[in-house]
Tab-separated table of C-alpha atoms in Angstrom:
chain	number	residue	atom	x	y	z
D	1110	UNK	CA	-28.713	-21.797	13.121
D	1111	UNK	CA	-25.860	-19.241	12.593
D	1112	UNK	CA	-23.439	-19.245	14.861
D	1113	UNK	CA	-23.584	-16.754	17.853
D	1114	UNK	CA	-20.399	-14.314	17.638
D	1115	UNK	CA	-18.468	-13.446	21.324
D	1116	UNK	CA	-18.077	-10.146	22.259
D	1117	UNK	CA	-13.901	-10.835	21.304
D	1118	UNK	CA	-14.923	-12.027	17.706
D	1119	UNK	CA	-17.337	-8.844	17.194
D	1120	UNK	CA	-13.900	-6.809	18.186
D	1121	UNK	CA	-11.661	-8.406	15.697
D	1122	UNK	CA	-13.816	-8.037	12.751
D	1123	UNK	CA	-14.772	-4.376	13.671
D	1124	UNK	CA	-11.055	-3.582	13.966
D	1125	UNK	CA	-10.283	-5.053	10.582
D	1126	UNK	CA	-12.838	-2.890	9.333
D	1127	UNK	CA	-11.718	0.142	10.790
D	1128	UNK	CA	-8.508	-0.512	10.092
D	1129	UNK	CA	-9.021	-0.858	6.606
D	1130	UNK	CA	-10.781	2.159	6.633
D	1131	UNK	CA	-8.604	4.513	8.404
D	1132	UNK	CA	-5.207	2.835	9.580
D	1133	UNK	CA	-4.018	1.236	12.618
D	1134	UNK	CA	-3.308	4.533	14.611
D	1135	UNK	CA	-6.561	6.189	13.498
D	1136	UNK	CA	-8.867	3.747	15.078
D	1137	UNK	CA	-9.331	4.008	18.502
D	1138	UNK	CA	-10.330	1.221	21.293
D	1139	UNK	CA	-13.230	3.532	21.868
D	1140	UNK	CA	-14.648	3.223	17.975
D	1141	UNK	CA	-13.902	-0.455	18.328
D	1142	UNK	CA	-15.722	-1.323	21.580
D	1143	UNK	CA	-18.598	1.211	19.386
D	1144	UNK	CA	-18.928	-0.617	16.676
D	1145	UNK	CA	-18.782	-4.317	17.849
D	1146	UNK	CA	-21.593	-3.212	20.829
D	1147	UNK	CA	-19.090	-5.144	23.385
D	1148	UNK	CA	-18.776	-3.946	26.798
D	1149	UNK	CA	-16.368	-1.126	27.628
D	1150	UNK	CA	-14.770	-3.746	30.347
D	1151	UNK	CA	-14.368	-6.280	27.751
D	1152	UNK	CA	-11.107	-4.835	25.878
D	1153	UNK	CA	-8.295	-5.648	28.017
D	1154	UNK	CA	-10.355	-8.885	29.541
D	1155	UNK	CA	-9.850	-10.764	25.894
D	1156	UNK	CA	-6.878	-8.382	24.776
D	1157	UNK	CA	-4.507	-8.020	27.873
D	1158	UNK	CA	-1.538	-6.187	25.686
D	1159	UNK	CA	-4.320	-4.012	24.399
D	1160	UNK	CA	-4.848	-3.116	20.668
D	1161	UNK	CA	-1.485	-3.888	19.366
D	1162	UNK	CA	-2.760	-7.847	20.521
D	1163	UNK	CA	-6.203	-7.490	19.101
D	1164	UNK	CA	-4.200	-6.295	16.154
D	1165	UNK	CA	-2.143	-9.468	15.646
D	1166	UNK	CA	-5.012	-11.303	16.252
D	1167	UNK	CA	-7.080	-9.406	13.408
D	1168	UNK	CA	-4.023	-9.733	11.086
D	1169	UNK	CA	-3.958	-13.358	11.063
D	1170	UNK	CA	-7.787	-13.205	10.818
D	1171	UNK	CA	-7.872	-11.238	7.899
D	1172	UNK	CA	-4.808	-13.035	6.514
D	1173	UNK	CA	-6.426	-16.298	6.570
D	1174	UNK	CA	-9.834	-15.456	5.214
D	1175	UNK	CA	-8.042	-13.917	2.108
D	1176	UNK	CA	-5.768	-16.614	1.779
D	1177	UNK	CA	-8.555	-19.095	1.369
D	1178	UNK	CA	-10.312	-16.643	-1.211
D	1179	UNK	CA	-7.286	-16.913	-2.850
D	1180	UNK	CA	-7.304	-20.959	-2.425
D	1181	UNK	CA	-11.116	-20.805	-3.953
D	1182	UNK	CA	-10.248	-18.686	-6.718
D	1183	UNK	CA	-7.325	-21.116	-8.177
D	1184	UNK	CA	-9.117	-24.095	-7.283
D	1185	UNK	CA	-11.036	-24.256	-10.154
D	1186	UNK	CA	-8.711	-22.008	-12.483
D	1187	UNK	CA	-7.744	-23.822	-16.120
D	1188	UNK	CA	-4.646	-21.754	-15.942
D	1189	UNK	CA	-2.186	-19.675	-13.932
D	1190	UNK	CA	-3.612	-16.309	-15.613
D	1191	UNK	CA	-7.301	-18.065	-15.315
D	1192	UNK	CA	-6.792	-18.212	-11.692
D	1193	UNK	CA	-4.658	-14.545	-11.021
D	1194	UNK	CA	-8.068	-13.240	-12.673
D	1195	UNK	CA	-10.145	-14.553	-10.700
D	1196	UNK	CA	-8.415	-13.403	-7.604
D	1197	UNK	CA	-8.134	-10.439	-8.952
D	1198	UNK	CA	-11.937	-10.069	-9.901
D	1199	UNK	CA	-12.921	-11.435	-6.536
D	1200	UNK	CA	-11.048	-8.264	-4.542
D	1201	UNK	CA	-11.821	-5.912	-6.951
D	1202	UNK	CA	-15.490	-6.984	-6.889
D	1203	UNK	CA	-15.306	-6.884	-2.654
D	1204	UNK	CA	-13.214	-3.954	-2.825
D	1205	UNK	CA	-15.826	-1.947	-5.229
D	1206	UNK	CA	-18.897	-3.012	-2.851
D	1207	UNK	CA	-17.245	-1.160	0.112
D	1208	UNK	CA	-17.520	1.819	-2.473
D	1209	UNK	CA	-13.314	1.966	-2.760
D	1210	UNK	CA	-13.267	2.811	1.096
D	1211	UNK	CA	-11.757	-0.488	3.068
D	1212	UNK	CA	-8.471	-1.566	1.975
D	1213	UNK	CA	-6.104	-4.124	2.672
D	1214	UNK	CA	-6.474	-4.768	6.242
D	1215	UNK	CA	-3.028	-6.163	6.458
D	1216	UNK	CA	-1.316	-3.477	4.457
D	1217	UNK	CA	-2.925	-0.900	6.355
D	1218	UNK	CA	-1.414	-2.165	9.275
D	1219	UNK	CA	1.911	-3.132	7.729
D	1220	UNK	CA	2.334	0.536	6.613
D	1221	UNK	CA	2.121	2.001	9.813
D	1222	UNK	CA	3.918	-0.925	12.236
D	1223	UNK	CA	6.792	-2.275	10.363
D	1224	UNK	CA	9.442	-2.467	11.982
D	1225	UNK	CA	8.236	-0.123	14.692
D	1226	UNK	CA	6.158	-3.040	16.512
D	1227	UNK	CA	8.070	-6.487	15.991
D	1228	UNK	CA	4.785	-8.255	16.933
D	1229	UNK	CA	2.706	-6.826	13.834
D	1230	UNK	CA	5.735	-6.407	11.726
D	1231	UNK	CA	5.775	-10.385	12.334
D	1232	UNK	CA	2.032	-10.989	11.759
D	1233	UNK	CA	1.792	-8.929	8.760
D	1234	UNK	CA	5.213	-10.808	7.438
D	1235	UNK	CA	4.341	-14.121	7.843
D	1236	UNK	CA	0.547	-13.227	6.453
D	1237	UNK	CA	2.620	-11.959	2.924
D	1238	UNK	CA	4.510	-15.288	3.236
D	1239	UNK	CA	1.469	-17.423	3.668
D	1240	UNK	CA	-0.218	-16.070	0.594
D	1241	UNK	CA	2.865	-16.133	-1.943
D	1242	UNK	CA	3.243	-19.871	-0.404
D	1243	UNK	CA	-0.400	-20.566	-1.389
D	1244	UNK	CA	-0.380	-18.810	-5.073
D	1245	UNK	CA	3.451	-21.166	-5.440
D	1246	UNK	CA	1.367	-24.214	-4.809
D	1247	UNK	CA	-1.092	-23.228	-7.294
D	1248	UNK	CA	1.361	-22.210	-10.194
D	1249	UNK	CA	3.257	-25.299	-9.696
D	1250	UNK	CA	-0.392	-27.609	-10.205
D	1251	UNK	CA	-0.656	-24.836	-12.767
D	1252	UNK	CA	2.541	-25.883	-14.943
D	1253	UNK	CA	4.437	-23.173	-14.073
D	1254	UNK	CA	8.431	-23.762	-14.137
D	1255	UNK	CA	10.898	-24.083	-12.748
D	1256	UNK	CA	10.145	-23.507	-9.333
D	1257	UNK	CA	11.364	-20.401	-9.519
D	1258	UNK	CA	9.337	-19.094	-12.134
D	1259	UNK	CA	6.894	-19.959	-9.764
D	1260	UNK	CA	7.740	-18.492	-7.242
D	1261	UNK	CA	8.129	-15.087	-8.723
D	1262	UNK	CA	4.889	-15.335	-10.021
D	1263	UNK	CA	3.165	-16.110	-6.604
D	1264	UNK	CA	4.902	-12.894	-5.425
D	1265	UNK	CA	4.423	-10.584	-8.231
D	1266	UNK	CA	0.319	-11.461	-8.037
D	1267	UNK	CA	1.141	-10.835	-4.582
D	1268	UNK	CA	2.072	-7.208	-4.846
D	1269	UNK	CA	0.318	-6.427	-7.967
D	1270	UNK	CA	-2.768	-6.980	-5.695
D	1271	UNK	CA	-1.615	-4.879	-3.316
D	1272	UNK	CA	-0.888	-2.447	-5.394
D	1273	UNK	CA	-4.062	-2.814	-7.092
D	1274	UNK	CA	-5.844	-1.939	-3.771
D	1275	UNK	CA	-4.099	1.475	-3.012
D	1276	UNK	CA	-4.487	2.898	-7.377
D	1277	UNK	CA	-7.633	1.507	-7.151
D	1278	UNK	CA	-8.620	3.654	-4.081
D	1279	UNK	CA	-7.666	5.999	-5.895
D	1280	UNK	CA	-9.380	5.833	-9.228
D	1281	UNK	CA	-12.608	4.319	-7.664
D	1282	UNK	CA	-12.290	1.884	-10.654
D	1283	UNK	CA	-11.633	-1.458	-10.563
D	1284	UNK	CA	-9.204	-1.190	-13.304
D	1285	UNK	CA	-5.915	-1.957	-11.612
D	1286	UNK	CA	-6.805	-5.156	-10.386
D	1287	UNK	CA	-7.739	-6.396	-14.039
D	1288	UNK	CA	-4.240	-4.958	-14.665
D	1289	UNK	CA	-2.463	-6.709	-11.779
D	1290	UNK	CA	-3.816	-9.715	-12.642
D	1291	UNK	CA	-2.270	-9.621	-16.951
D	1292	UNK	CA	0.928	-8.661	-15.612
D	1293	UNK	CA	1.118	-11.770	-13.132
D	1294	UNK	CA	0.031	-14.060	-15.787
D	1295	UNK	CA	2.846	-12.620	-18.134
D	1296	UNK	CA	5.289	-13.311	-14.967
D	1297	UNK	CA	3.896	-16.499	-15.006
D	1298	UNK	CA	4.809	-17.155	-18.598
D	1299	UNK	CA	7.865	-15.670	-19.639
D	1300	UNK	CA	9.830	-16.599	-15.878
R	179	UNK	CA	26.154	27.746	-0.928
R	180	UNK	CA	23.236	25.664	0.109
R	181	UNK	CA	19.925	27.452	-0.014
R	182	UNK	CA	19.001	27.547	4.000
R	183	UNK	CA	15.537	26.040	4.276
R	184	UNK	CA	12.820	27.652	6.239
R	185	UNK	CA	10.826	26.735	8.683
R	186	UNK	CA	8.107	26.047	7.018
R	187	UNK	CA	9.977	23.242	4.193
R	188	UNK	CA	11.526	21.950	7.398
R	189	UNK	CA	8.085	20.641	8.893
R	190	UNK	CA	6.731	19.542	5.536
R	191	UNK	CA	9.968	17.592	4.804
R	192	UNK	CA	9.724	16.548	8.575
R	193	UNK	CA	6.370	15.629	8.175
R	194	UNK	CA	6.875	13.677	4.915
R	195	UNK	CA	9.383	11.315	6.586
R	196	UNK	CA	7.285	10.851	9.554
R	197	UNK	CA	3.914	9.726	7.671
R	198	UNK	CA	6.277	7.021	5.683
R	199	UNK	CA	7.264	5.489	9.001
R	200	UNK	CA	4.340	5.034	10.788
R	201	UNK	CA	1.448	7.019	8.786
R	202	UNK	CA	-0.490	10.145	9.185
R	203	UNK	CA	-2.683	9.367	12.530
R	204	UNK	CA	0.544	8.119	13.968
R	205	UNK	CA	2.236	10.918	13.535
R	206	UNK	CA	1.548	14.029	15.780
R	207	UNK	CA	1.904	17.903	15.560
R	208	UNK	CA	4.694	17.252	18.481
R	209	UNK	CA	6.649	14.970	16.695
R	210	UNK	CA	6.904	17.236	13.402
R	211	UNK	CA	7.893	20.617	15.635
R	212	UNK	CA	10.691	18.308	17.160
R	213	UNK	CA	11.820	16.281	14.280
R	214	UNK	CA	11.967	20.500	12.595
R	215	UNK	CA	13.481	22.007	15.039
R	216	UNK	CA	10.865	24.591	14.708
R	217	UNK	CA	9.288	26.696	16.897
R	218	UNK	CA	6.109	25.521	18.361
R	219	UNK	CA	4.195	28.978	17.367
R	220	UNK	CA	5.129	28.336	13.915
R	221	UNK	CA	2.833	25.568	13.283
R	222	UNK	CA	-0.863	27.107	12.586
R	223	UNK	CA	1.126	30.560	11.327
R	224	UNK	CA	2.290	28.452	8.090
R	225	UNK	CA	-0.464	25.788	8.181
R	226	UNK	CA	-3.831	27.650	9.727
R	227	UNK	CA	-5.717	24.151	9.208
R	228	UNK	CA	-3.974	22.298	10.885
R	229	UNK	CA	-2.151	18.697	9.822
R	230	UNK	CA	-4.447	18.393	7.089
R	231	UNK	CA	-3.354	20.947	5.363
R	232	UNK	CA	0.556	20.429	6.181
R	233	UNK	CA	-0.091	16.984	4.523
R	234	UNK	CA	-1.610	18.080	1.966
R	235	UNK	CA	1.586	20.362	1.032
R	236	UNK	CA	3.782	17.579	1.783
R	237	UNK	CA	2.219	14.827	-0.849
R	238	UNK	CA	2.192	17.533	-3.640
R	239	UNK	CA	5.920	18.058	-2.542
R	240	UNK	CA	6.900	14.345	-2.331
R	241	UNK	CA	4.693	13.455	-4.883
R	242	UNK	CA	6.739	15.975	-7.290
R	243	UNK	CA	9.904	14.669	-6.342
R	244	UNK	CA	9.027	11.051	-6.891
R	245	UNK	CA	7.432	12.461	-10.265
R	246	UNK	CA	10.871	14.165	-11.451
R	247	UNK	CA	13.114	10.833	-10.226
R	248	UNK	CA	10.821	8.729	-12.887
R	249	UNK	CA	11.248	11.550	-15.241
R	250	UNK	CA	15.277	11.094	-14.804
R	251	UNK	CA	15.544	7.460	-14.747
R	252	UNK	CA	13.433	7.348	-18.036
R	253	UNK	CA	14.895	10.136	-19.774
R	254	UNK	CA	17.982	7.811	-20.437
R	255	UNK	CA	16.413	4.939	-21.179
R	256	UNK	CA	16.643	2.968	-24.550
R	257	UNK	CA	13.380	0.957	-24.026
R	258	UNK	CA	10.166	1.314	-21.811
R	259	UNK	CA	11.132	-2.147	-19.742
R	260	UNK	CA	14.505	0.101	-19.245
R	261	UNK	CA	13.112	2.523	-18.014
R	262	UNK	CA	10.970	0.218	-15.722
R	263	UNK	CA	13.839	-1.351	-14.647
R	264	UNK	CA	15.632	1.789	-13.698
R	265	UNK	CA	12.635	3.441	-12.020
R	266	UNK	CA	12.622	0.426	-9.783
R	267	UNK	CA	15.732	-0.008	-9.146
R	268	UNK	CA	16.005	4.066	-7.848
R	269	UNK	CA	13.004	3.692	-5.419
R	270	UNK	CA	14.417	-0.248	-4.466
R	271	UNK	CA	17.888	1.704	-3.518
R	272	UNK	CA	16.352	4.791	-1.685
R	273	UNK	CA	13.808	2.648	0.388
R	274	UNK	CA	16.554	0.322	0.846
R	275	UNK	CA	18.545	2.745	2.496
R	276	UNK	CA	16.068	3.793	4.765
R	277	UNK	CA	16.265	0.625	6.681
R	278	UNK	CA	13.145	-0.845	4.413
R	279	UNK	CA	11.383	1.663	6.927
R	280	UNK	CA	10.057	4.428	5.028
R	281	UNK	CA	7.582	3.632	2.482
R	282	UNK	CA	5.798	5.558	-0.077
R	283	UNK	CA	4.671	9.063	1.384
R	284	UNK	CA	1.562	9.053	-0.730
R	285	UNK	CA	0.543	5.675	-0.141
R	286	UNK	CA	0.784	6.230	3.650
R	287	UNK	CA	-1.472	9.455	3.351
R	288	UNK	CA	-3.897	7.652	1.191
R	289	UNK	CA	-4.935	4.656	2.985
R	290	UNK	CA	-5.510	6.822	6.092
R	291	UNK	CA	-7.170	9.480	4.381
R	292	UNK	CA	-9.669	8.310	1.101
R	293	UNK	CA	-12.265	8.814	0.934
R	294	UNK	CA	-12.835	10.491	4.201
R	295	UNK	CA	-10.644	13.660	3.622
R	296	UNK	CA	-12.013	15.195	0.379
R	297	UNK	CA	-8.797	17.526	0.570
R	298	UNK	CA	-6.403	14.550	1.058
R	299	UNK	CA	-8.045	11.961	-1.376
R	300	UNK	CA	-7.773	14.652	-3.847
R	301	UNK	CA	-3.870	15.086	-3.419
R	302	UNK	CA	-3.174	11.795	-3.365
R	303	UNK	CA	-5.441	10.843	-6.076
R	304	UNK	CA	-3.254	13.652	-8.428
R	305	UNK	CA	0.216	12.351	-7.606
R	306	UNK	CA	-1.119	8.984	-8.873
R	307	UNK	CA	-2.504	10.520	-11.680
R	308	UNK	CA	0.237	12.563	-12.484
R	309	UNK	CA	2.941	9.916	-11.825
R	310	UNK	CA	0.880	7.813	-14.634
R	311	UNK	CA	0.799	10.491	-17.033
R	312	UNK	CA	4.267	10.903	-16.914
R	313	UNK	CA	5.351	7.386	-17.351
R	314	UNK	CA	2.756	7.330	-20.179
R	315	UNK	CA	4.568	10.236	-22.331
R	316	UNK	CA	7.566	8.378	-21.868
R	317	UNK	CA	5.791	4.705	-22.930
R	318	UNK	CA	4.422	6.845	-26.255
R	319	UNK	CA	8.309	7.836	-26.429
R	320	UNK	CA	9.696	4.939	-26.472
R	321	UNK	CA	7.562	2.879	-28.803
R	322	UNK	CA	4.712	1.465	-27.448
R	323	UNK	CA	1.575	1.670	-29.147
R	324	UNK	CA	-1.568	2.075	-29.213
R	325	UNK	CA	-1.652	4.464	-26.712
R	326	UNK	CA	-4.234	2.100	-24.747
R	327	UNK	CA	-1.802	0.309	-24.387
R	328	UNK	CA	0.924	2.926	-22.600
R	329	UNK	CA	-1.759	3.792	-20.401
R	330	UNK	CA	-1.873	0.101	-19.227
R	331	UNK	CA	1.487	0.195	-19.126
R	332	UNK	CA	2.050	2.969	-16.827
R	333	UNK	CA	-0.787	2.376	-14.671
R	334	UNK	CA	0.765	-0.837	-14.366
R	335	UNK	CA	4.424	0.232	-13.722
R	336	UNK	CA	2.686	2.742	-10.636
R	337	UNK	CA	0.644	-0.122	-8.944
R	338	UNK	CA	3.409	-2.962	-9.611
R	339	UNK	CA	6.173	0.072	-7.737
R	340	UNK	CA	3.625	1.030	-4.631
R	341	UNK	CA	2.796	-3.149	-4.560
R	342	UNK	CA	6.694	-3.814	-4.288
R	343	UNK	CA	7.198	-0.841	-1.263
R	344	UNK	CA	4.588	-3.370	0.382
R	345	UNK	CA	6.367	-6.156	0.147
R	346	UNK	CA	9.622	-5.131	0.325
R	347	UNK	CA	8.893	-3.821	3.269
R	348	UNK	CA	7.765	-7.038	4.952
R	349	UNK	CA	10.382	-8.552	2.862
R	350	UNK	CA	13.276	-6.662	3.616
R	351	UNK	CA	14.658	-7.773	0.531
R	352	UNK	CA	14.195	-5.318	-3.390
R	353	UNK	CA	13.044	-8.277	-5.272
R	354	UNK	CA	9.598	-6.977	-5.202
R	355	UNK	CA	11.420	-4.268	-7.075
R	356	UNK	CA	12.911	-6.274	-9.728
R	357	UNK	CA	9.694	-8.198	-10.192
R	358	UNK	CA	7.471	-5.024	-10.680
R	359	UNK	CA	9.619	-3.423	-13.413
R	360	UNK	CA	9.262	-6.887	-15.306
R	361	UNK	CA	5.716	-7.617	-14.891
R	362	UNK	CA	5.103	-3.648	-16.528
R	363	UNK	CA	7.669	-4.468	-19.166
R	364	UNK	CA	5.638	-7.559	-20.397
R	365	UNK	CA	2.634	-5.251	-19.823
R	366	UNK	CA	4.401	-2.806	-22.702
R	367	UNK	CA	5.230	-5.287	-24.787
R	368	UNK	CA	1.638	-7.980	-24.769
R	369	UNK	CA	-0.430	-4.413	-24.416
């Protein structure tokens, strides 16, 4: 049997969503409490600090579900570039099916909150952190050195994704990402 | 003597500088007047729709800018990775001196704004487009070939520069900056 969602889960992912489609400050509590069906009172029973908490919360949410995607992608990757590509394919292929509309949900909070709010400039931070971390492990097992090497390649995947996610919003093609994911493989190889 | 601006360039600059702090929902009609110093009637005399349209004017104007500072750093530039490198370094040094605070003005209008603003997605979508054509004229300068393969590389250099004002800005650090104008130089050169 699936597992029954609570009213506070339903929240967080309809925030992410709405974030990613419009931006932190362009989603109200309202359209959140609207699109999760919880009950007006529920907000500030589960969120106390109000949407700025239910934002952290969503943050690390989102964070962690990409971060694994990530994880899946490399685990069975021959290669560095084998396994940028597939990360790359496997957001441009989720991206694509939300027809170019819902973005990074971390970025589009990022953009709006750092530094302004040191609680989401925080969350979104160590959420960056956590998935260059993850793509170091993976060059390392990979055979990419020296650690530093490494490094720089977790990080430019990293930002070629994100940047990925805002041309290819643009374009409505999911060209960028296959792009983003050649240049970190090049990183990868001549660091 | 230094042209006086009007009030009219005065909100749109305004404007531009707010939307890169904390993007265009969180950034209110008020805020521009005050951070203008202009007068409150002004507002729907220059811009009769409205913060829409005010954006609209101020992508096309940042977007030009940002166009004409690529233009400069390549025009010098013995090499497309050189001209990578200096692109990145210019937007590294400028968002570095805004405190790692005020990220790309098109970017922040974009992920707010496409697809559900038709007027918006458009003027974002041609800075993007425009910013890649221009890098491409300079690729086809500068030696690389086939011209498939400037494309790439400009499309590459745009994503790998709005992918670094992510990270840098989480970062507070320009490495993301040195790291994109590498990954689009190896782009130039394996295209």
């Amino acid at each position: 049997m699936p597992r029954i969602s609570t009213a506070r889960e339903r929240m967080v992912v309809a925030a992410t969503r709405l974030f990613q489609r419009r931006g932190y400050h362009g989603t109200g509590v309202a359209e959140i409490l609207s699109e999760s069906s919880a009950p007006k009172g529920s907000f500030y029973h589960h969120f106390p600090d109000g949407k700025e908490e239910l934002a952290a919360v969503a943050v690390a949410a989102a964070g962690l579900e990409i971060g694994r995607l990530i994880d899946s992608c490399f685990a069975d990757a021959t290669s560095f570039a084998d396994g940028a590509k597939r990360a790359a394919d496997a957001i441009g292929e989720w991206f694509e099916g939300t027809g170019y509309s819902e973005g990074c949900p971390i970025t589009a909070v990022h953009l709006e909150m750092t530094p302004r709010s040191g609680r989401l400039a925080d969350a979104t931070a160590q959420v960056f952190a956590d998935w260059c971390s993850r793509v170091a492990v993976h060059a390392v097992r990979l055979g990419v050195v020296p650690d530093r090497a490494a490094d720089d390649s977790a990080l430019g995947l990293v930002l070629a994704l994100e940047g990925a996610w805002v041309l290819s919003r643009a374009q409505r093609s999911r060209r960028p990402f296959m792009l983003a994911a050649t240049m970190a493989a090049t990183l990868a190889v001549s660091g």
